[in-house]
CSV table of C-alpha atoms (C1' of nucleotides) in Angstrom, one decimal:
chain,number,residue,atom,x,y,z
A,1,UNK,CA,129.2,95.2,67.8
A,2,UNK,CA,126.8,97.8,68.7
A,3,UNK,CA,126.2,100.8,67.3
A,4,UNK,CA,127.0,103.5,68.6
A,5,UNK,CA,123.4,105.0,69.6
A,6,UNK,CA,123.5,101.1,71.1
A,7,UNK,CA,126.4,102.1,73.3
A,8,UNK,CA,124.8,105.7,74.7
A,9,UNK,CA,121.7,103.4,75.7
A,10,UNK,CA,123.6,101.3,77.1
A,11,UNK,CA,125.7,104.2,79.2
A,12,UNK,CA,122.3,106.1,80.3
A,13,UNK,CA,121.3,102.9,81.4
A,14,UNK,CA,124.3,102.0,83.2
A,15,UNK,CA,123.5,105.5,85.1
A,16,UNK,CA,120.4,104.0,85.8
A,17,UNK,CA,121.5,101.6,87.2
A,18,UNK,CA,123.8,103.3,89.8
A,19,UNK,CA,121.3,105.7,91.1
A,20,UNK,CA,118.5,102.5,92.0
A,21,UNK,CA,121.2,101.2,93.8
A,22,UNK,CA,123.2,103.8,95.7
A,23,UNK,CA,119.4,105.5,96.1
A,24,UNK,CA,118.4,101.7,97.2
A,25,UNK,CA,120.9,102.8,100.0
A,26,UNK,CA,120.6,105.9,101.4
A,27,UNK,CA,117.5,107.7,99.6
A,28,UNK,CA,118.0,109.5,96.1
A,29,UNK,CA,117.8,112.6,98.0
A,30,UNK,CA,121.1,111.6,99.0
A,31,UNK,CA,122.9,110.8,95.5
A,32,UNK,CA,126.0,113.0,94.4
A,33,UNK,CA,126.6,113.0,91.0
A,34,UNK,CA,129.8,112.2,91.3
A,35,UNK,CA,128.6,108.9,93.6
A,36,UNK,CA,126.9,108.1,89.9
A,37,UNK,CA,129.6,108.4,88.1
A,38,UNK,CA,131.5,105.4,90.4
A,39,UNK,CA,129.1,103.7,90.0
A,40,UNK,CA,128.2,103.9,86.8
A,41,UNK,CA,131.9,103.7,86.1
A,42,UNK,CA,132.8,107.1,83.8
A,43,UNK,CA,134.2,110.0,84.5
A,44,UNK,CA,131.7,112.8,86.5
A,45,UNK,CA,131.7,115.1,84.0
A,46,UNK,CA,130.2,111.9,81.6
A,47,UNK,CA,127.4,112.4,83.7
A,48,UNK,CA,126.0,115.6,81.7
A,49,UNK,CA,126.5,114.0,78.2
A,50,UNK,CA,123.2,112.0,78.8
A,51,UNK,CA,121.8,113.4,82.1
A,52,UNK,CA,120.9,118.3,83.0
A,53,UNK,CA,121.6,117.0,86.9
A,54,UNK,CA,120.3,115.6,89.3
A,55,UNK,CA,117.0,116.3,89.6
A,56,UNK,CA,116.6,115.5,86.3
A,57,UNK,CA,117.4,112.3,86.4
A,58,UNK,CA,115.1,111.3,89.5
A,59,UNK,CA,112.4,112.7,86.7
A,60,UNK,CA,113.4,109.8,84.0
A,61,UNK,CA,114.5,107.0,86.7
A,62,UNK,CA,110.7,107.6,88.4
A,63,UNK,CA,109.6,106.7,84.6
A,64,UNK,CA,111.7,103.6,84.1
A,65,UNK,CA,110.6,102.1,87.6
A,66,UNK,CA,106.5,102.9,86.5
A,67,UNK,CA,107.3,101.7,83.1
A,68,UNK,CA,109.5,98.3,84.9
A,69,UNK,CA,106.3,98.1,88.1
A,70,UNK,CA,103.7,97.8,84.7
A,71,UNK,CA,105.2,95.6,83.2
A,72,UNK,CA,105.9,93.4,85.7
A,73,UNK,CA,101.7,93.9,87.3
A,74,UNK,CA,101.2,92.8,83.9
A,75,UNK,CA,102.8,89.8,84.2
A,76,UNK,CA,101.8,89.1,87.1
A,77,UNK,CA,97.7,90.0,87.1
A,78,UNK,CA,98.3,86.9,84.6
A,79,UNK,CA,99.9,84.1,86.8
A,80,UNK,CA,96.8,85.1,89.1
A,81,UNK,CA,94.0,84.1,86.4
A,82,UNK,CA,95.9,81.5,85.9
A,83,UNK,CA,96.3,79.2,89.9
A,84,UNK,CA,92.3,80.0,90.5
A,85,UNK,CA,92.0,77.7,93.3
A,86,UNK,CA,93.4,80.0,95.6
A,87,UNK,CA,91.2,83.4,96.3
A,88,UNK,CA,91.9,86.4,94.3
A,89,UNK,CA,93.0,88.9,96.4
A,90,UNK,CA,96.1,86.9,98.4
A,91,UNK,CA,97.0,85.4,94.8
A,92,UNK,CA,97.6,89.1,93.7
A,93,UNK,CA,99.1,90.3,96.9
A,94,UNK,CA,101.4,87.3,96.8
A,95,UNK,CA,102.2,88.7,94.0
A,96,UNK,CA,102.0,91.8,94.1
A,97,UNK,CA,105.2,90.5,97.6
A,98,UNK,CA,107.1,88.7,95.8
A,99,UNK,CA,108.8,90.9,93.4
A,100,UNK,CA,108.2,93.4,96.0
A,101,UNK,CA,110.7,91.6,97.3
A,102,UNK,CA,112.9,90.9,93.1
A,103,UNK,CA,112.9,94.7,92.5
A,104,UNK,CA,113.2,96.0,95.9
A,105,UNK,CA,115.3,98.5,95.3
A,106,UNK,CA,112.4,100.1,93.1
A,107,UNK,CA,109.7,99.7,95.6
A,108,UNK,CA,111.8,102.0,97.7
A,109,UNK,CA,113.0,104.8,95.6
A,110,UNK,CA,108.7,104.9,94.5
A,111,UNK,CA,107.7,104.9,98.1
A,112,UNK,CA,110.6,106.4,100.5
A,113,UNK,CA,110.7,109.6,98.4
A,114,UNK,CA,107.6,110.6,99.6
A,115,UNK,CA,109.6,114.1,101.3
A,116,UNK,CA,113.1,113.2,101.1
A,117,UNK,CA,112.7,115.3,97.8
A,118,UNK,CA,111.4,118.0,95.6
A,119,UNK,CA,108.4,118.6,94.6
A,120,UNK,CA,108.6,117.7,91.2
A,121,UNK,CA,109.9,114.2,91.8
A,122,UNK,CA,107.0,113.6,94.3
A,123,UNK,CA,104.5,114.2,92.2
A,124,UNK,CA,105.9,112.3,89.5
A,125,UNK,CA,105.9,109.4,91.6
A,126,UNK,CA,102.4,110.2,93.1
A,127,UNK,CA,101.3,109.8,89.0
A,128,UNK,CA,103.2,107.0,88.7
A,129,UNK,CA,101.0,105.5,92.3
A,130,UNK,CA,97.9,106.9,90.2
A,131,UNK,CA,98.3,104.3,87.4
A,132,UNK,CA,98.5,101.6,89.3
A,133,UNK,CA,95.2,102.8,91.1
A,134,UNK,CA,93.9,103.2,88.1
A,135,UNK,CA,94.6,99.8,86.4
A,136,UNK,CA,93.9,98.3,89.7
A,137,UNK,CA,89.8,100.2,89.1
A,138,UNK,CA,89.3,98.3,86.2
A,139,UNK,CA,90.8,94.8,87.7
A,140,UNK,CA,88.2,94.8,90.1
A,141,UNK,CA,84.9,96.4,88.7
A,142,UNK,CA,85.1,93.7,86.2
A,143,UNK,CA,86.1,90.6,89.0
A,144,UNK,CA,82.8,92.3,90.6
A,145,UNK,CA,80.9,91.5,87.8
A,146,UNK,CA,82.0,87.8,86.9
A,147,UNK,CA,81.0,87.5,90.3
A,148,UNK,CA,77.6,89.2,90.5
A,149,UNK,CA,79.0,91.0,94.1
A,150,UNK,CA,78.5,94.5,93.2
A,151,UNK,CA,81.9,97.5,95.2
A,152,UNK,CA,80.4,100.4,96.5
A,153,UNK,CA,82.5,103.3,95.3
A,154,UNK,CA,85.3,101.1,93.3
A,155,UNK,CA,87.4,104.2,92.5
A,156,UNK,CA,88.7,104.4,96.6
A,157,UNK,CA,88.9,100.9,97.2
A,158,UNK,CA,91.1,100.7,95.3
A,159,UNK,CA,93.1,103.6,96.0
A,160,UNK,CA,93.0,102.0,99.5
A,161,UNK,CA,94.3,99.0,99.1
A,162,UNK,CA,97.0,100.3,96.9
A,163,UNK,CA,98.3,101.8,99.8
A,164,UNK,CA,98.3,99.6,102.1
A,165,UNK,CA,99.6,96.9,100.1
A,166,UNK,CA,102.7,99.8,99.2
A,167,UNK,CA,103.5,101.1,102.1
A,168,UNK,CA,103.4,98.4,104.5
A,169,UNK,CA,104.7,96.2,101.3
A,170,UNK,CA,107.8,98.4,101.8
A,171,UNK,CA,107.8,98.8,105.4
A,172,UNK,CA,108.2,94.2,105.0
A,173,UNK,CA,111.1,94.9,102.5
A,174,UNK,CA,114.1,94.9,104.9
A,175,UNK,CA,112.2,93.0,107.1
A,176,UNK,CA,113.8,88.5,107.2
A,177,UNK,CA,112.1,86.4,105.0
A,178,UNK,CA,109.6,84.8,108.2
A,179,UNK,CA,108.5,88.5,108.9
A,180,UNK,CA,107.8,89.2,105.1
A,181,UNK,CA,105.3,86.8,104.9
A,182,UNK,CA,103.6,87.7,108.7
A,183,UNK,CA,103.4,91.4,107.4
A,184,UNK,CA,102.1,89.9,103.7
A,185,UNK,CA,98.8,88.0,105.3
A,186,UNK,CA,98.3,90.8,107.1
A,187,UNK,CA,97.8,92.6,103.9
A,188,UNK,CA,95.9,90.3,102.9
A,189,UNK,CA,92.8,90.0,105.2
A,190,UNK,CA,93.3,94.1,105.8
A,191,UNK,CA,92.8,94.0,101.7
A,192,UNK,CA,89.7,91.8,102.2
A,193,UNK,CA,87.9,94.5,104.7
A,194,UNK,CA,88.6,96.9,102.5
A,195,UNK,CA,86.3,94.2,99.5
A,196,UNK,CA,83.9,93.7,102.5
A,197,UNK,CA,83.1,96.6,103.0
A,198,UNK,CA,82.3,97.9,99.6
A,199,UNK,CA,80.4,95.1,98.7
A,200,UNK,CA,78.0,96.2,102.8
A,201,UNK,CA,78.0,99.3,101.0
A,202,UNK,CA,77.0,98.3,98.2
A,203,UNK,CA,74.2,95.7,99.5
A,204,UNK,CA,73.2,98.5,102.0
A,205,UNK,CA,72.9,101.0,99.2
A,206,UNK,CA,70.7,99.1,97.4
B,1,UNK,CA,117.2,135.3,134.5
B,2,UNK,CA,117.2,131.7,132.6
B,3,UNK,CA,119.6,128.9,134.4
B,4,UNK,CA,122.2,127.1,132.3
B,5,UNK,CA,120.0,123.8,131.9
B,6,UNK,CA,117.8,126.1,130.2
B,7,UNK,CA,119.4,127.8,127.9
B,8,UNK,CA,121.0,124.6,127.1
B,9,UNK,CA,117.5,123.1,126.5
B,10,UNK,CA,117.1,126.1,124.7
B,11,UNK,CA,119.9,125.6,122.0
B,12,UNK,CA,118.6,121.8,121.5
B,13,UNK,CA,115.7,122.6,121.3
B,14,UNK,CA,116.3,125.4,118.6
B,15,UNK,CA,118.7,122.8,116.7
B,16,UNK,CA,115.1,119.8,116.7
B,17,UNK,CA,113.4,123.1,115.0
B,18,UNK,CA,115.7,123.8,112.6
B,19,UNK,CA,116.3,120.5,111.3
B,20,UNK,CA,113.0,119.8,111.1
B,21,UNK,CA,112.1,122.7,109.2
B,22,UNK,CA,115.9,122.2,106.2
B,23,UNK,CA,113.9,119.3,106.6
B,24,UNK,CA,110.2,120.0,105.3
B,25,UNK,CA,111.9,121.9,102.2
B,26,UNK,CA,115.5,118.7,101.0
B,27,UNK,CA,114.4,116.3,102.8
B,28,UNK,CA,116.1,114.8,106.6
B,29,UNK,CA,118.7,113.1,104.5
B,30,UNK,CA,119.9,115.9,103.0
B,31,UNK,CA,120.5,117.3,106.3
B,32,UNK,CA,123.8,118.8,106.3
B,33,UNK,CA,125.7,120.1,110.1
B,34,UNK,CA,126.6,123.2,109.2
B,35,UNK,CA,123.1,123.9,107.3
B,36,UNK,CA,121.5,122.7,110.1
B,37,UNK,CA,123.8,125.4,112.4
B,38,UNK,CA,122.7,127.8,110.0
B,39,UNK,CA,119.7,127.5,110.5
B,40,UNK,CA,119.7,127.4,114.5
B,41,UNK,CA,121.7,130.4,115.1
B,42,UNK,CA,125.0,128.5,115.9
B,43,UNK,CA,128.5,128.4,115.1
B,44,UNK,CA,129.0,124.5,113.5
B,45,UNK,CA,131.5,123.2,115.6
B,46,UNK,CA,128.8,123.6,118.6
B,47,UNK,CA,126.5,121.3,116.9
B,48,UNK,CA,128.7,118.5,118.9
B,49,UNK,CA,127.9,120.2,122.7
B,50,UNK,CA,124.8,119.1,121.5
B,51,UNK,CA,124.7,116.1,119.5
B,52,UNK,CA,127.1,113.1,118.1
B,53,UNK,CA,125.8,113.9,114.9
B,54,UNK,CA,123.3,114.1,112.6
B,55,UNK,CA,122.0,110.5,112.8
B,56,UNK,CA,121.5,110.5,116.0
B,57,UNK,CA,119.8,113.8,115.9
B,58,UNK,CA,117.7,111.9,113.8
B,59,UNK,CA,116.4,109.7,116.5
B,60,UNK,CA,116.2,112.5,119.0
B,61,UNK,CA,114.1,113.7,116.5
B,62,UNK,CA,112.0,111.7,116.0
B,63,UNK,CA,111.2,110.5,119.5
B,64,UNK,CA,110.7,114.9,119.6
B,65,UNK,CA,108.0,114.7,117.1
B,66,UNK,CA,106.0,111.2,118.3
B,67,UNK,CA,106.4,112.7,121.5
B,68,UNK,CA,104.5,116.3,119.6
B,69,UNK,CA,102.4,113.9,118.3
B,70,UNK,CA,100.7,111.9,120.5
B,71,UNK,CA,99.7,114.6,122.6
B,72,UNK,CA,98.7,115.6,119.3
B,73,UNK,CA,96.6,113.0,118.6
B,74,UNK,CA,95.2,112.7,122.7
B,75,UNK,CA,93.8,116.8,122.2
B,76,UNK,CA,92.2,115.8,119.6
B,77,UNK,CA,90.7,112.8,120.6
B,78,UNK,CA,89.3,115.1,123.2
B,79,UNK,CA,87.5,117.1,120.6
B,80,UNK,CA,86.0,114.3,119.0
B,81,UNK,CA,84.6,113.6,122.2
B,82,UNK,CA,83.4,116.5,122.8
B,83,UNK,CA,81.3,117.0,118.9
B,84,UNK,CA,79.0,114.3,118.8
B,85,UNK,CA,76.6,115.5,116.4
B,86,UNK,CA,79.2,114.5,113.8
B,87,UNK,CA,80.1,110.9,113.2
B,88,UNK,CA,82.9,109.4,115.0
B,89,UNK,CA,84.9,108.6,111.9
B,90,UNK,CA,84.5,111.8,110.6
B,91,UNK,CA,85.3,113.4,114.2
B,92,UNK,CA,88.6,111.6,113.9
B,93,UNK,CA,89.5,112.3,110.0
B,94,UNK,CA,88.9,115.7,110.0
B,95,UNK,CA,90.4,116.6,112.6
B,96,UNK,CA,93.9,114.4,112.1
B,97,UNK,CA,93.9,116.5,108.6
B,98,UNK,CA,93.3,119.8,111.2
B,99,UNK,CA,97.1,119.2,113.0
B,100,UNK,CA,99.1,117.3,110.3
B,101,UNK,CA,98.3,121.1,108.3
B,102,UNK,CA,99.2,123.0,111.7
B,103,UNK,CA,101.9,120.7,111.8
B,104,UNK,CA,103.1,119.4,108.6
B,105,UNK,CA,106.3,119.6,108.8
B,106,UNK,CA,105.9,116.7,111.9
B,107,UNK,CA,103.9,114.2,109.5
B,108,UNK,CA,106.8,115.0,106.0
B,109,UNK,CA,108.9,113.1,108.6
B,110,UNK,CA,107.8,110.8,110.2
B,111,UNK,CA,106.4,109.8,106.3
B,112,UNK,CA,108.8,111.1,104.0
B,113,UNK,CA,111.8,108.5,105.4
B,114,UNK,CA,110.5,105.7,104.4
B,115,UNK,CA,113.7,104.5,102.9
B,116,UNK,CA,115.9,107.4,102.5
B,117,UNK,CA,117.8,107.6,105.5
B,118,UNK,CA,119.6,104.6,107.8
B,119,UNK,CA,118.2,101.4,109.2
B,120,UNK,CA,118.5,102.7,112.3
B,121,UNK,CA,116.3,105.8,111.5
B,122,UNK,CA,113.6,104.1,109.4
B,123,UNK,CA,113.1,101.5,112.7
B,124,UNK,CA,112.5,104.1,115.1
B,125,UNK,CA,110.0,105.6,112.8
B,126,UNK,CA,108.9,102.5,112.8
B,127,UNK,CA,108.0,101.4,116.0
B,128,UNK,CA,106.5,105.4,116.3
B,129,UNK,CA,103.5,104.5,114.0
B,130,UNK,CA,103.2,101.3,115.5
B,131,UNK,CA,102.2,103.4,118.7
B,132,UNK,CA,100.1,105.4,117.0
B,133,UNK,CA,97.6,102.5,115.6
B,134,UNK,CA,98.1,100.9,118.9
B,135,UNK,CA,95.9,103.7,120.5
B,136,UNK,CA,93.7,103.9,118.2
B,137,UNK,CA,93.2,99.6,118.0
B,138,UNK,CA,92.3,100.7,122.6
B,139,UNK,CA,90.1,102.7,121.0
B,140,UNK,CA,88.3,101.0,118.6
B,141,UNK,CA,87.3,98.2,121.1
B,142,UNK,CA,86.2,100.0,123.6
B,143,UNK,CA,83.8,102.2,120.5
B,144,UNK,CA,83.0,98.6,119.2
B,145,UNK,CA,81.6,97.2,123.2
B,146,UNK,CA,79.3,101.2,123.0
B,147,UNK,CA,78.2,100.4,119.9
B,148,UNK,CA,77.4,97.3,120.3
B,149,UNK,CA,78.9,96.3,116.9
B,150,UNK,CA,81.9,94.4,117.5
B,151,UNK,CA,84.5,94.4,115.0
B,152,UNK,CA,87.0,91.3,114.0
B,153,UNK,CA,91.1,91.2,113.7
B,154,UNK,CA,90.3,95.4,116.0
B,155,UNK,CA,94.5,95.8,115.6
B,156,UNK,CA,94.5,94.8,111.6
B,157,UNK,CA,92.1,96.7,111.1
B,158,UNK,CA,94.2,99.8,113.3
B,159,UNK,CA,96.7,99.4,111.2
B,160,UNK,CA,95.0,100.0,107.9
B,161,UNK,CA,93.3,102.4,109.1
B,162,UNK,CA,96.3,103.9,110.1
B,163,UNK,CA,98.0,103.6,107.0
B,164,UNK,CA,95.2,104.9,104.9
B,165,UNK,CA,95.4,107.9,106.8
B,166,UNK,CA,98.4,109.3,107.2
B,167,UNK,CA,100.2,108.8,103.9
B,168,UNK,CA,97.4,109.3,101.8
B,169,UNK,CA,97.5,112.6,104.4
B,170,UNK,CA,101.1,113.4,104.1
B,171,UNK,CA,100.3,113.2,100.6
B,172,UNK,CA,98.3,116.2,100.1
B,173,UNK,CA,99.9,118.5,102.7
B,174,UNK,CA,101.3,119.7,100.0
B,175,UNK,CA,97.9,120.7,97.5
B,176,UNK,CA,95.7,123.3,98.0
B,177,UNK,CA,93.2,124.2,100.6
B,178,UNK,CA,90.3,122.8,99.0
B,179,UNK,CA,92.2,119.8,97.6
B,180,UNK,CA,92.8,119.6,100.6
B,181,UNK,CA,89.5,118.3,101.6
B,182,UNK,CA,88.7,116.4,99.0
B,183,UNK,CA,91.3,114.0,100.1
B,184,UNK,CA,90.1,113.7,103.8
B,185,UNK,CA,86.9,112.2,102.3
B,186,UNK,CA,88.5,110.4,100.1
B,187,UNK,CA,90.1,109.1,103.5
B,188,UNK,CA,87.1,109.2,105.3
B,189,UNK,CA,85.2,107.5,102.8
B,190,UNK,CA,88.5,104.2,102.6
B,191,UNK,CA,88.4,104.1,106.1
B,192,UNK,CA,84.4,104.0,106.7
B,193,UNK,CA,85.6,100.9,104.2
B,194,UNK,CA,87.6,99.4,107.2
B,195,UNK,CA,85.4,99.7,109.3
B,196,UNK,CA,82.2,98.0,107.7
B,197,UNK,CA,85.0,95.5,106.2
B,198,UNK,CA,85.8,94.8,110.4
B,199,UNK,CA,81.8,94.9,111.1
B,200,UNK,CA,80.9,93.1,108.1
B,201,UNK,CA,83.2,89.5,109.9
B,202,UNK,CA,82.9,90.1,112.6
B,203,UNK,CA,79.2,89.3,111.8
B,204,UNK,CA,79.4,86.8,109.8
B,205,UNK,CA,81.9,84.8,111.9
B,206,UNK,CA,79.2,84.9,114.5
C,1,DG,C1',135.9,135.8,146.6
C,2,DA,C1',138.4,131.9,144.3
C,3,DC,C1',137.5,128.2,140.8
C,4,DA,C1',136.4,124.1,137.7
C,5,DT,C1',132.8,123.4,134.4
C,6,DG,C1',131.4,122.8,129.8
C,7,DA,C1',128.8,125.8,126.3
C,8,DG,C1',129.4,128.7,122.2
C,9,DC,C1',133.1,130.5,118.8
C,10,DG,C1',136.8,131.3,115.6
C,11,DT,C1',140.5,129.2,112.4
C,12,DA,C1',142.2,125.5,110.3
C,13,DC,C1',142.0,121.5,106.8
C,14,DA,C1',141.1,118.0,104.4
C,15,DT,C1',138.1,115.5,101.6
C,16,DA,C1',133.4,115.8,99.0
C,17,DT,C1',131.1,118.1,95.4
C,18,DG,C1',129.2,120.6,91.1
C,19,DT,C1',130.7,122.0,86.6
C,20,DA,C1',133.5,124.7,83.7
C,21,DC,C1',136.6,123.3,80.0
C,22,DG,C1',138.9,121.9,76.6
C,23,DC,C1',140.8,117.4,74.6
C,24,DT,C1',141.1,112.7,71.9
C,25,DC,C1',138.8,109.3,69.6
C,26,DA,C1',136.3,106.3,67.5
C,27,DT,C1',132.3,106.8,64.3
C,28,DG,C1',129.3,107.1,60.8
C,29,DA,C1',127.7,110.5,56.7
C,30,DT,C1',129.6,112.4,52.2
D,1,DA,C1',139.1,108.6,51.9
D,2,DT,C1',137.7,113.4,55.0
D,3,DC,C1',135.6,114.6,57.8
D,4,DA,C1',131.7,117.1,61.0
D,5,DT,C1',129.9,114.9,65.2
D,6,DG,C1',129.9,113.5,70.1
D,7,DA,C1',130.2,109.8,74.7
D,8,DG,C1',133.9,110.0,77.8
D,9,DC,C1',137.6,111.5,79.8
D,10,DG,C1',140.6,114.4,82.9
D,11,DT,C1',142.2,118.8,84.8
D,12,DA,C1',141.0,122.6,87.6
D,13,DC,C1',138.3,125.3,90.5
D,14,DA,C1',135.0,127.6,93.3
D,15,DT,C1',132.4,125.7,97.2
D,16,DA,C1',130.0,123.0,101.0
D,17,DT,C1',130.8,119.4,104.5
D,18,DG,C1',132.4,117.0,108.6
D,19,DT,C1',135.8,118.0,112.1
D,20,DA,C1',139.2,118.8,115.4
D,21,DC,C1',141.6,121.8,118.2
D,22,DG,C1',141.8,125.4,121.3
D,23,DC,C1',140.1,129.9,123.4
D,24,DT,C1',136.5,132.9,125.9
D,25,DC,C1',133.9,134.0,129.9
D,26,DA,C1',129.3,132.9,131.3
D,27,DT,C1',127.6,129.9,135.4
D,28,DG,C1',127.2,127.6,139.6
D,29,DT,C1',129.4,125.1,143.6
D,30,DC,C1',132.9,125.6,147.1
DNA sequence: GACATGAGCGTACATATGTACGCTCATGAT
DNA sequence: ATCATGAGCGTACATATGTACGCTCATGTC
């Protein structure tokens, strides 16, 4: 027997999922309250029991999406350290692409709304992506120590990598599986370039 | 005395400009025919004399935006070769940022609709960006010959650079001038990393 | 000068959208 | 057992939106 608050949370979740599904098709900025309500299987006015308006929902959505993604990334990272036979770059990007696949809607939301929405919304998204970059910076630093190959400007390198992976990865979502593989290879090669460049700069600076 | 076709072209242009202005605020996907008409100063139904529907307008818009941008880029390139005292990377990116500034709406459209719209629209945008990448590839190749420092995988390097410059650049549009400067510096540093990486790979392959 | 063309307008209407208001009725506290 | 709470519903309405239809009247052609 679900308790009362559980029920409420369930509906809230249903709304978020509905919004996510719809925004994958037409973009978040063209969502309608009624459309969401219909998709979530509730009456339009019930929406207000959970969110003040659609922008409010948007922020909640970014929160939840960011959370899920970071959990996925953490898990993925563990998997990467597990398969030591492949290169770290390849393993990371392949894992990344894997769940960019299975969580396409999340990515679309995070990357498809660069300008399609209100400023607060955009800022929230930017913050989520910045978190990724920070996490990656930490990883790069420890990897550099282990391998003995120092990197210059780790923060910048991380930003470049995240930008490349996210944006090219997002563009690949629509493509057929085979094409996506190719894109993954491109991303890997490009990320490697950044790594090499950062290493070269570190070497030159010494 | 403006001729008849000139007049028609003028209104068409007014519509495109209106759409551009509005989509800068709320995103292209939330444009309304009536809103555009109002902004353009015509009756809603007159819209149909120029475009079948909003999607049709969207494609035309991408076309025109792409064209303008490429012209701007060409012009910018000339300016870059003019100031030989600065590094090529710095000069290029600074010029790029300069008119990302003055043509903010164009950039928003080109970069803000990654997922916010229909598939054909997205594909059209992807194609425009690909053109940029191709142009840059050519530039990089000739620059490499002149400098005597060969680059590995020029196409990939160009893609990485364009991705970085466009996406970080677009994110910076909203920021205050001083912050934008900092972003420009980051972009420059990151693009340089890619250059160094590609050079390092070319050297390693020899 | 007569005439066909077509850009732009105003009216009209069906549908979509946000949201106010008040009801129900299961839940959980007293 | 009683009762306050509040999630979800249905109704209602003002406004927004896409678009069909037919008119006007300046333009360019004959």
